[in-house]
CSV table of N, CA and C in Angstrom, one decimal:
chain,number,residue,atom,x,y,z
E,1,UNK,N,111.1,135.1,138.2
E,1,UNK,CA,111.5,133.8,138.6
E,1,UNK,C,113.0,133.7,138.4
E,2,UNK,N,113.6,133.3,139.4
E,2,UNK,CA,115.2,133.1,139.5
E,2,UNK,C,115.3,131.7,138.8
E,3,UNK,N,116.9,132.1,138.0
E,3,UNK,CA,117.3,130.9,137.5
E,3,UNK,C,117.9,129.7,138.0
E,4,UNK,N,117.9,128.7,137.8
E,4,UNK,CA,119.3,127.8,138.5
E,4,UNK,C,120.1,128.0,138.1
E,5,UNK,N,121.1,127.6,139.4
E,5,UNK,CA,122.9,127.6,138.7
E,5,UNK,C,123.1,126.9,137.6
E,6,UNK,N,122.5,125.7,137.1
E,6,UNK,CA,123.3,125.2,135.9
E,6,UNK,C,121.9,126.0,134.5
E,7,UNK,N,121.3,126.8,134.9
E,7,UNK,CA,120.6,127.7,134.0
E,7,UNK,C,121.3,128.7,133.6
E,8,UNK,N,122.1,129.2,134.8
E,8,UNK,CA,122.6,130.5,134.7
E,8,UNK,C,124.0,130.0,134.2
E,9,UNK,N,124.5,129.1,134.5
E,9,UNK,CA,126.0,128.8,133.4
E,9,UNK,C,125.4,128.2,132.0
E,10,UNK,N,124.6,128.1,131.9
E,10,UNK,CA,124.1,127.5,130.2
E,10,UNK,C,124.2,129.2,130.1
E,11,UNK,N,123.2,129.5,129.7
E,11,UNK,CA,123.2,131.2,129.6
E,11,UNK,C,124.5,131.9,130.0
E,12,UNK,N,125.5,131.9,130.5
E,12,UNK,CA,126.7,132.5,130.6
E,12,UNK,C,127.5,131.4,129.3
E,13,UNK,N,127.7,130.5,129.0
E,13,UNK,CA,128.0,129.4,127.9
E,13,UNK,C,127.7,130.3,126.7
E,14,UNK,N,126.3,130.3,126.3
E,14,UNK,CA,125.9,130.9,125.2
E,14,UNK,C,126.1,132.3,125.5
E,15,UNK,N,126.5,132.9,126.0
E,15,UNK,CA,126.8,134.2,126.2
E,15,UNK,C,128.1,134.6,125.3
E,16,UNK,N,128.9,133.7,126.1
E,16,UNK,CA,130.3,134.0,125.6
E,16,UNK,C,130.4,133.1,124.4
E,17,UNK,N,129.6,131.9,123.5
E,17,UNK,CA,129.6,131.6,122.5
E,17,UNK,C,129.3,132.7,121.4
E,18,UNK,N,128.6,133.7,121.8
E,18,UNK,CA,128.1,134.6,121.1
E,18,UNK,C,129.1,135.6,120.7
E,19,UNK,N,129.8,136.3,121.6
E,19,UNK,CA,130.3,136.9,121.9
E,19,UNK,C,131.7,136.6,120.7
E,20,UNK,N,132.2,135.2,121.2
E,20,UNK,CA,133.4,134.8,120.5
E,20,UNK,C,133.0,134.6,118.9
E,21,UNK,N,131.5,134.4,118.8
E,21,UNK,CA,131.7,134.3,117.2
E,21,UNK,C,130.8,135.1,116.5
E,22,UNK,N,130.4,136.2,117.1
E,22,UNK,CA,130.1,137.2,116.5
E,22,UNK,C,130.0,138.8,116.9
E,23,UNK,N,131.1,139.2,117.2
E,23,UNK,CA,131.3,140.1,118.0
E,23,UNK,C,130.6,141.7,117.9
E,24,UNK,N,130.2,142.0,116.5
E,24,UNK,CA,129.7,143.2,116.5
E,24,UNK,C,128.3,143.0,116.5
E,25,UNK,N,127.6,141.8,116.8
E,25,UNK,CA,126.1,141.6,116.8
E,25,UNK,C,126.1,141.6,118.8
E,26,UNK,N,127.1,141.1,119.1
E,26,UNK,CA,126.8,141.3,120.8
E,26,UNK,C,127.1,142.7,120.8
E,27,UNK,N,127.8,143.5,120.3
E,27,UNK,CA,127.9,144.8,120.5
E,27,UNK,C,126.9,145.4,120.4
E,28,UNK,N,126.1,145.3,119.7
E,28,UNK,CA,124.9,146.1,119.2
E,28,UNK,C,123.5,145.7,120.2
E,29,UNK,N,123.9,144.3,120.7
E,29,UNK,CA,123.1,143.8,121.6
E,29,UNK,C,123.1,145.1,123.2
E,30,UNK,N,124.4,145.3,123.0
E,30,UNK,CA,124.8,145.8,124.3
E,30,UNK,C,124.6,147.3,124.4
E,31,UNK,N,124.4,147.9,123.4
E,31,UNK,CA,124.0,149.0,122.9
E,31,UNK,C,122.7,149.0,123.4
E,32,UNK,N,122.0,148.3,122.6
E,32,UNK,CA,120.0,148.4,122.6
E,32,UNK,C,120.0,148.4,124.7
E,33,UNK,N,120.8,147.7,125.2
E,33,UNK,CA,120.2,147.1,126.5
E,33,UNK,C,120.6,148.5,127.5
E,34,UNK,N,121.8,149.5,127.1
E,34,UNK,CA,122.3,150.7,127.5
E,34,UNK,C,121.9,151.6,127.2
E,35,UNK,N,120.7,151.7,126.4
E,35,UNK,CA,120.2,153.1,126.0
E,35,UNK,C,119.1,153.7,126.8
E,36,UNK,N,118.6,152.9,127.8
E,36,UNK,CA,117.2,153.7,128.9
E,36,UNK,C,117.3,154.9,129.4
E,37,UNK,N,116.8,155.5,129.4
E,37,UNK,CA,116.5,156.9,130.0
E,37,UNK,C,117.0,156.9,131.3
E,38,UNK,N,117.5,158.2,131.5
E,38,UNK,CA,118.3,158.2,133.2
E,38,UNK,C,117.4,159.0,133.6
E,39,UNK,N,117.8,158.7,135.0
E,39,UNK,CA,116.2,159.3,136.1
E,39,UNK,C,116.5,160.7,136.2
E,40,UNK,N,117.7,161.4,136.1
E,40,UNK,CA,118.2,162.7,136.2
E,40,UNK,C,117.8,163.4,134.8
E,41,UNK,N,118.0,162.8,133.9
E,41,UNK,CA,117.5,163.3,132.8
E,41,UNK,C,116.1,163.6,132.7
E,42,UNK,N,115.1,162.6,133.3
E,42,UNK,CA,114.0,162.7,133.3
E,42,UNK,C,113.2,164.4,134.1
E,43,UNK,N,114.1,163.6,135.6
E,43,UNK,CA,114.1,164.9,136.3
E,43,UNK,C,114.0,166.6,135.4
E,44,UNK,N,115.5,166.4,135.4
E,44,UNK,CA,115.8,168.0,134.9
E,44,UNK,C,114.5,168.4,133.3
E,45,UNK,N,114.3,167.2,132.8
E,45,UNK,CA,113.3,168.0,131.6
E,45,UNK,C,111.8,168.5,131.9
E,46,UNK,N,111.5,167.4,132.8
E,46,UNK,CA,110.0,167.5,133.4
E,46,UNK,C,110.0,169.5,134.3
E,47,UNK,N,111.0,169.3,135.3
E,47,UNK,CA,111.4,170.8,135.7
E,47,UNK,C,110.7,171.5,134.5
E,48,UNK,N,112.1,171.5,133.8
E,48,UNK,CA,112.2,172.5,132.6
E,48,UNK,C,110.5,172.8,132.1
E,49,UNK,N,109.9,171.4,131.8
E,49,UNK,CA,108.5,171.7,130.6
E,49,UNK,C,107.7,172.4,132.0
E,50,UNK,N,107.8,171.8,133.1
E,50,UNK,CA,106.8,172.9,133.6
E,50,UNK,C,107.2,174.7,134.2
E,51,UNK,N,108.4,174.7,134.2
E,51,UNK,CA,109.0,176.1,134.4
E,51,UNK,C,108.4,176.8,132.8
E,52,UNK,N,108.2,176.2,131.8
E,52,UNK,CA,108.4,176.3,130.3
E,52,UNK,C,106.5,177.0,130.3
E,53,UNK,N,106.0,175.6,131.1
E,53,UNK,CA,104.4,176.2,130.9
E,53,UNK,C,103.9,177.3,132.2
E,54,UNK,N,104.6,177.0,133.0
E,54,UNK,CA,104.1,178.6,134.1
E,54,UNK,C,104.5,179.6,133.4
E,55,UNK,N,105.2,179.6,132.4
E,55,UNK,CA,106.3,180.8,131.8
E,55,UNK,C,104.7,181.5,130.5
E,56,UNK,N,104.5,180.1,130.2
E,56,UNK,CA,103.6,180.4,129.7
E,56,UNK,C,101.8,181.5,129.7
E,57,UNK,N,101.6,180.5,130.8
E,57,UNK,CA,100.4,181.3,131.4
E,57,UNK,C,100.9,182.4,132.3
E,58,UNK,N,101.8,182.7,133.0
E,58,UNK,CA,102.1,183.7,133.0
E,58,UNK,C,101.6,185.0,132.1
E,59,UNK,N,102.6,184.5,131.2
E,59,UNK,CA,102.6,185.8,129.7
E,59,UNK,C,101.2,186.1,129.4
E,60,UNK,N,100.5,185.2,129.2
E,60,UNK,CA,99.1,184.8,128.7
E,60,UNK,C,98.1,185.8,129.9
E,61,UNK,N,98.8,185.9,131.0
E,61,UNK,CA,98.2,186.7,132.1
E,61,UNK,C,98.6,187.8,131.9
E,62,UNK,N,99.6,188.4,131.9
E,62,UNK,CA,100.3,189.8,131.4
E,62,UNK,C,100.3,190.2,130.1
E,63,UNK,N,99.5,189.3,129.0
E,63,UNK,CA,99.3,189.8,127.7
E,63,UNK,C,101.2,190.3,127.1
E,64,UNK,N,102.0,189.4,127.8
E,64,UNK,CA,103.2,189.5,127.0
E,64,UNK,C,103.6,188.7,126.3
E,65,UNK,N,103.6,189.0,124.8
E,65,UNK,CA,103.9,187.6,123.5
E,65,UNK,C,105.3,187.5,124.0
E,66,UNK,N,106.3,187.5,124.1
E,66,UNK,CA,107.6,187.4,123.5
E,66,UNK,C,108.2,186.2,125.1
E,67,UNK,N,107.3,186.7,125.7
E,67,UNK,CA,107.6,185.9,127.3
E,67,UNK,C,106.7,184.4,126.9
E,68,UNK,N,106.0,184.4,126.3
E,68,UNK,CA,105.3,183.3,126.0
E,68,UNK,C,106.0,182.3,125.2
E,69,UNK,N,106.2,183.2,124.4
E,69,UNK,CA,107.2,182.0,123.2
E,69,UNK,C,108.1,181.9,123.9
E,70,UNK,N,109.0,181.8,124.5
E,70,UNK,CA,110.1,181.9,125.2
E,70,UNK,C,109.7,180.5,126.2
E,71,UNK,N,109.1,180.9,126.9
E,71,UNK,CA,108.2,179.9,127.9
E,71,UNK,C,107.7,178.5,127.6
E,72,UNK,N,107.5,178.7,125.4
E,72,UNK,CA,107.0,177.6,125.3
E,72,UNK,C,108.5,176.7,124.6
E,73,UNK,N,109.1,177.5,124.5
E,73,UNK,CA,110.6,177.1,123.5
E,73,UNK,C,111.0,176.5,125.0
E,74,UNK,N,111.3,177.0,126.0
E,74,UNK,CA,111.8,175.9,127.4
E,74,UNK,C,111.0,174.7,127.5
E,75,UNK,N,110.0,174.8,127.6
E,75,UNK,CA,108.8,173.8,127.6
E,75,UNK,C,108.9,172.6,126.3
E,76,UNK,N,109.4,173.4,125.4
E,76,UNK,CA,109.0,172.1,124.5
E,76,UNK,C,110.6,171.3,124.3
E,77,UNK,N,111.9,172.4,124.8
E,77,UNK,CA,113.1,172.1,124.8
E,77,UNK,C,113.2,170.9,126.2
E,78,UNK,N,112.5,171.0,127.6
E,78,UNK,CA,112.5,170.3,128.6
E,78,UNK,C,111.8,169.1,128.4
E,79,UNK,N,111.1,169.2,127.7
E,79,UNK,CA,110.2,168.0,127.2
E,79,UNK,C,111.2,166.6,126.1
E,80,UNK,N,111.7,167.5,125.1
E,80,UNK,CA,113.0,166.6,124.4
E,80,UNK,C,113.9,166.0,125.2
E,81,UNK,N,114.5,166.9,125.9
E,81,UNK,CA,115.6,166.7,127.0
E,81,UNK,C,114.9,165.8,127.7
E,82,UNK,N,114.0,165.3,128.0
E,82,UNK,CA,113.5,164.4,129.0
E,82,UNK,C,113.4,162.7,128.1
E,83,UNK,N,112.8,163.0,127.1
E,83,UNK,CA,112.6,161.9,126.5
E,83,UNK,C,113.9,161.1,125.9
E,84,UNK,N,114.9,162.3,125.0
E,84,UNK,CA,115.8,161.4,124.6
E,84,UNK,C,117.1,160.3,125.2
E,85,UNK,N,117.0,159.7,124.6
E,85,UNK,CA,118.7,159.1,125.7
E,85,UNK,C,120.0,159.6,125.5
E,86,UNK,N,120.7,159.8,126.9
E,86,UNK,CA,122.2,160.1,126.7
E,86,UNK,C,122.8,159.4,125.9
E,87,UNK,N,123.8,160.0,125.7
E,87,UNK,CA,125.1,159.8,124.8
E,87,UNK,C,126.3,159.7,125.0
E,88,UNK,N,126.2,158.7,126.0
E,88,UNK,CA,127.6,157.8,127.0
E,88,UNK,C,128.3,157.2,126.4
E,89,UNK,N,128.9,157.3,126.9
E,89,UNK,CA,130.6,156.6,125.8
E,89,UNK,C,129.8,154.2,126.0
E,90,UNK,N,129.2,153.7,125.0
E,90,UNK,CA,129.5,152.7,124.9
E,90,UNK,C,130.7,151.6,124.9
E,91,UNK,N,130.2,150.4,125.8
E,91,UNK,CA,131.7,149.6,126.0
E,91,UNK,C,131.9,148.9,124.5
E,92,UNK,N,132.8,148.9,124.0
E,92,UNK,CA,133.2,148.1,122.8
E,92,UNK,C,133.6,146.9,122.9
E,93,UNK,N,132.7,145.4,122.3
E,93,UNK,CA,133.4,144.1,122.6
E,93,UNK,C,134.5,143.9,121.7
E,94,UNK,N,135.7,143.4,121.9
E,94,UNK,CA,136.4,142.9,121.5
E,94,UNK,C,136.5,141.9,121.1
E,95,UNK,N,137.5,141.1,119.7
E,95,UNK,CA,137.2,139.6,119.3
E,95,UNK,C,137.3,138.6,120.3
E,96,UNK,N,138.0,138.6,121.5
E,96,UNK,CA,137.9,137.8,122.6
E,96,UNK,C,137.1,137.8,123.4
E,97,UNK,N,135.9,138.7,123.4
E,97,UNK,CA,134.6,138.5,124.1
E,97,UNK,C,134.7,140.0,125.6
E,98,UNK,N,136.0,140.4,125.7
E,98,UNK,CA,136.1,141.5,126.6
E,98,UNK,C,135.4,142.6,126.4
E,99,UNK,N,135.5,143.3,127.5
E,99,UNK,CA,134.4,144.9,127.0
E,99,UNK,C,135.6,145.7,127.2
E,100,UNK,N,135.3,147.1,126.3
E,100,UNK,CA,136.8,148.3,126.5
E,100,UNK,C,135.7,149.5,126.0
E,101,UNK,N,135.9,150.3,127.0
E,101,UNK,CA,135.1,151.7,126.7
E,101,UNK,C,135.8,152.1,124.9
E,102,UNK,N,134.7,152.5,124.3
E,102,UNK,CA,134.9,152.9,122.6
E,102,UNK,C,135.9,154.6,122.7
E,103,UNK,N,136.7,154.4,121.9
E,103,UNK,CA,137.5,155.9,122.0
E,103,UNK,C,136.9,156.7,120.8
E,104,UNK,N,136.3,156.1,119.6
E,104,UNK,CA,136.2,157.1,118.6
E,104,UNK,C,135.2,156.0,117.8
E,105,UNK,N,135.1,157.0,116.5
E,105,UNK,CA,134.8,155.9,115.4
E,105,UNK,C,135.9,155.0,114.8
E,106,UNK,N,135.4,154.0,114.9
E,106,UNK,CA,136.7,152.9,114.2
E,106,UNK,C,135.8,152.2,113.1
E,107,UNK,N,137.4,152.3,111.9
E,107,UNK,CA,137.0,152.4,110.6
E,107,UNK,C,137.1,151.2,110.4
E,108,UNK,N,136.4,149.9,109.6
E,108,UNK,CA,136.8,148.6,109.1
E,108,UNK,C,137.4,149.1,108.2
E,109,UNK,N,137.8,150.0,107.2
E,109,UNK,CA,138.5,149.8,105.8
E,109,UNK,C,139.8,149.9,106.3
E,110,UNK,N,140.8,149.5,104.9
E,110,UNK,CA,141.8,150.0,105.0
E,110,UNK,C,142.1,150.7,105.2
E,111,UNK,N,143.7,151.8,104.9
E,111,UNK,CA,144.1,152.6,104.8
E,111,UNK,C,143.9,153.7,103.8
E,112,UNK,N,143.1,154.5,103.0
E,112,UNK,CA,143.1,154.8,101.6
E,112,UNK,C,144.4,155.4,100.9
E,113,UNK,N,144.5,154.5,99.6
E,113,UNK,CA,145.6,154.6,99.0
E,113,UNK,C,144.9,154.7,97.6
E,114,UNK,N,145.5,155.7,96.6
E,114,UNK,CA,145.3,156.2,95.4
E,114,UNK,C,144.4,157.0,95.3
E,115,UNK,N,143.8,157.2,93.6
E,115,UNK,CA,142.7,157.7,93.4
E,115,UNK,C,141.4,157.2,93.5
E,116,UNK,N,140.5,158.1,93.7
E,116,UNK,CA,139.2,157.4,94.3
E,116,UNK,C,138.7,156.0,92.9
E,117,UNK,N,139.3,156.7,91.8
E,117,UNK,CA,138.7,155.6,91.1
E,117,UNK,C,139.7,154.0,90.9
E,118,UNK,N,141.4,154.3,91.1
E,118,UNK,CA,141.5,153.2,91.3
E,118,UNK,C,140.8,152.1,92.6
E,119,UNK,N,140.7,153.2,93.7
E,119,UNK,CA,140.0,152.7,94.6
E,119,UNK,C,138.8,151.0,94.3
E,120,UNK,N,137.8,152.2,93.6
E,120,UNK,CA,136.4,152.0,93.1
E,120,UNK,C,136.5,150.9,91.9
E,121,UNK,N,137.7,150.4,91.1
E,121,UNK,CA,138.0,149.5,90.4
E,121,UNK,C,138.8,148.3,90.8
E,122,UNK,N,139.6,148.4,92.4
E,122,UNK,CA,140.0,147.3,93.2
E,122,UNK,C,138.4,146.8,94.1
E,123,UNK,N,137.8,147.8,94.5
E,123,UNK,CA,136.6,147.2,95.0
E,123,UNK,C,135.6,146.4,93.9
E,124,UNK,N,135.4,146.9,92.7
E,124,UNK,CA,135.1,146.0,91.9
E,124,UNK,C,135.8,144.7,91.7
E,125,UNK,N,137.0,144.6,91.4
E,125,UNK,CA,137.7,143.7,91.3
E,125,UNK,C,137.3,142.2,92.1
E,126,UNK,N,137.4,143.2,93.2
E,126,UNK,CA,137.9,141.9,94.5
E,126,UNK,C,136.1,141.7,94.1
E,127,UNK,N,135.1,141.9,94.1
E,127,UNK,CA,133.7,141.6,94.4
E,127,UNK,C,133.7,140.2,93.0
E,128,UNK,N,134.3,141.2,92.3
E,128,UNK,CA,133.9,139.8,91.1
E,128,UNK,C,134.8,138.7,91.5
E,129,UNK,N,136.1,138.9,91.9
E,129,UNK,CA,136.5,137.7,92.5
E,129,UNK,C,135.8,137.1,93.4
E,130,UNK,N,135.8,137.2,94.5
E,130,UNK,CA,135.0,137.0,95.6
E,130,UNK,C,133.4,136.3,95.1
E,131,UNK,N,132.8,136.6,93.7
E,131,UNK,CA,131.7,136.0,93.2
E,131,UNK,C,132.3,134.7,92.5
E,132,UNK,N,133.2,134.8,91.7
E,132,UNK,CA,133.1,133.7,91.0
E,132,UNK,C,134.4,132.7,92.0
C-alpha cells in the first residue's frame, strides 16, 4: 500500500529528526537494512556446493577418498560463501544527518597520553565526577 505525500513527508520529518539527534543509532539502522545477501553471491556459492557434491559422488564412484574430501571441503565452502553477507564499505552518518562512505575504524577516545595507569585513574576520576 502506497503512502500519501503528506505521509511520506511526516516519515521523511521523523527521519531526519532521527538522524539529527541521534546519529550512531540511524547508523546502525542503516547497517541492519544493508546487510542482504547479493544475488551473485548466492549464485557463485550454490555453483560451488553443487560442483562440491558431483565432486563428491564422483569419488564415491571411483572409490577415491582424497577427491571426496576435497569435493566436500568446496561444497561445504560454496555453501558458507552463499549464505554469508558481503563486506561493503558502509555509508557513515554524520552529525548533520548526511551519509559519507566509512574509511576505517574511527576511534571515540581521545588521543592516548601517559601511562596506562594514569590513564585508568583519570577515567576513574572523571566517572566519579560525572556521578556525584
Amino acid at each position: 500500500m502506497a503512502l500519501s505525500e503528506h505521509e511520506e513527508a511526516l516519515l521523511q520529518q521523523m527521519e531526519e529528526a532521527l538522524y539529527a539527534e541521534d546519529p550512531r543509532f540511524a547508523s546502525r539502522i542503516e547497517k541492519t537494512k544493508s546487510r542482504g545477501l547479493g544475488r551473485g553471491r548466492v549464485v557463485v556459492g550454490v555453483v560451488a556446493g553443487v560442483a562440491g557434491l558431483a565432486l563428491v559422488v564422483f569419488s564415491a564412484m571411483s572409490s577415491n577418498i582424497w577427491l571426496g574430501a576435497g569435493g566436500f571441503a568446496i561444497m561445504v565452502a560454496g555453501i558458507v560463501y552463499a549464505i554469508t553477507p558481503s563486506k561493503t564499505k558502509l555509508a557513515a552518518v554524520a552529525a548533520d544527518g548526511t551519509t559519507k562512505p566509512r574509511q576505517g575504524k574511527v576511534k571515540a577516545s581521545a588521543p592516548k597520553q601517559g601511562t596506562f595507569m594514569e590513564r585508568l585513574e583519570e577515567r576513574w576520576e572523571k566517572r566519579r565526577r560525572d556521578q556525584w
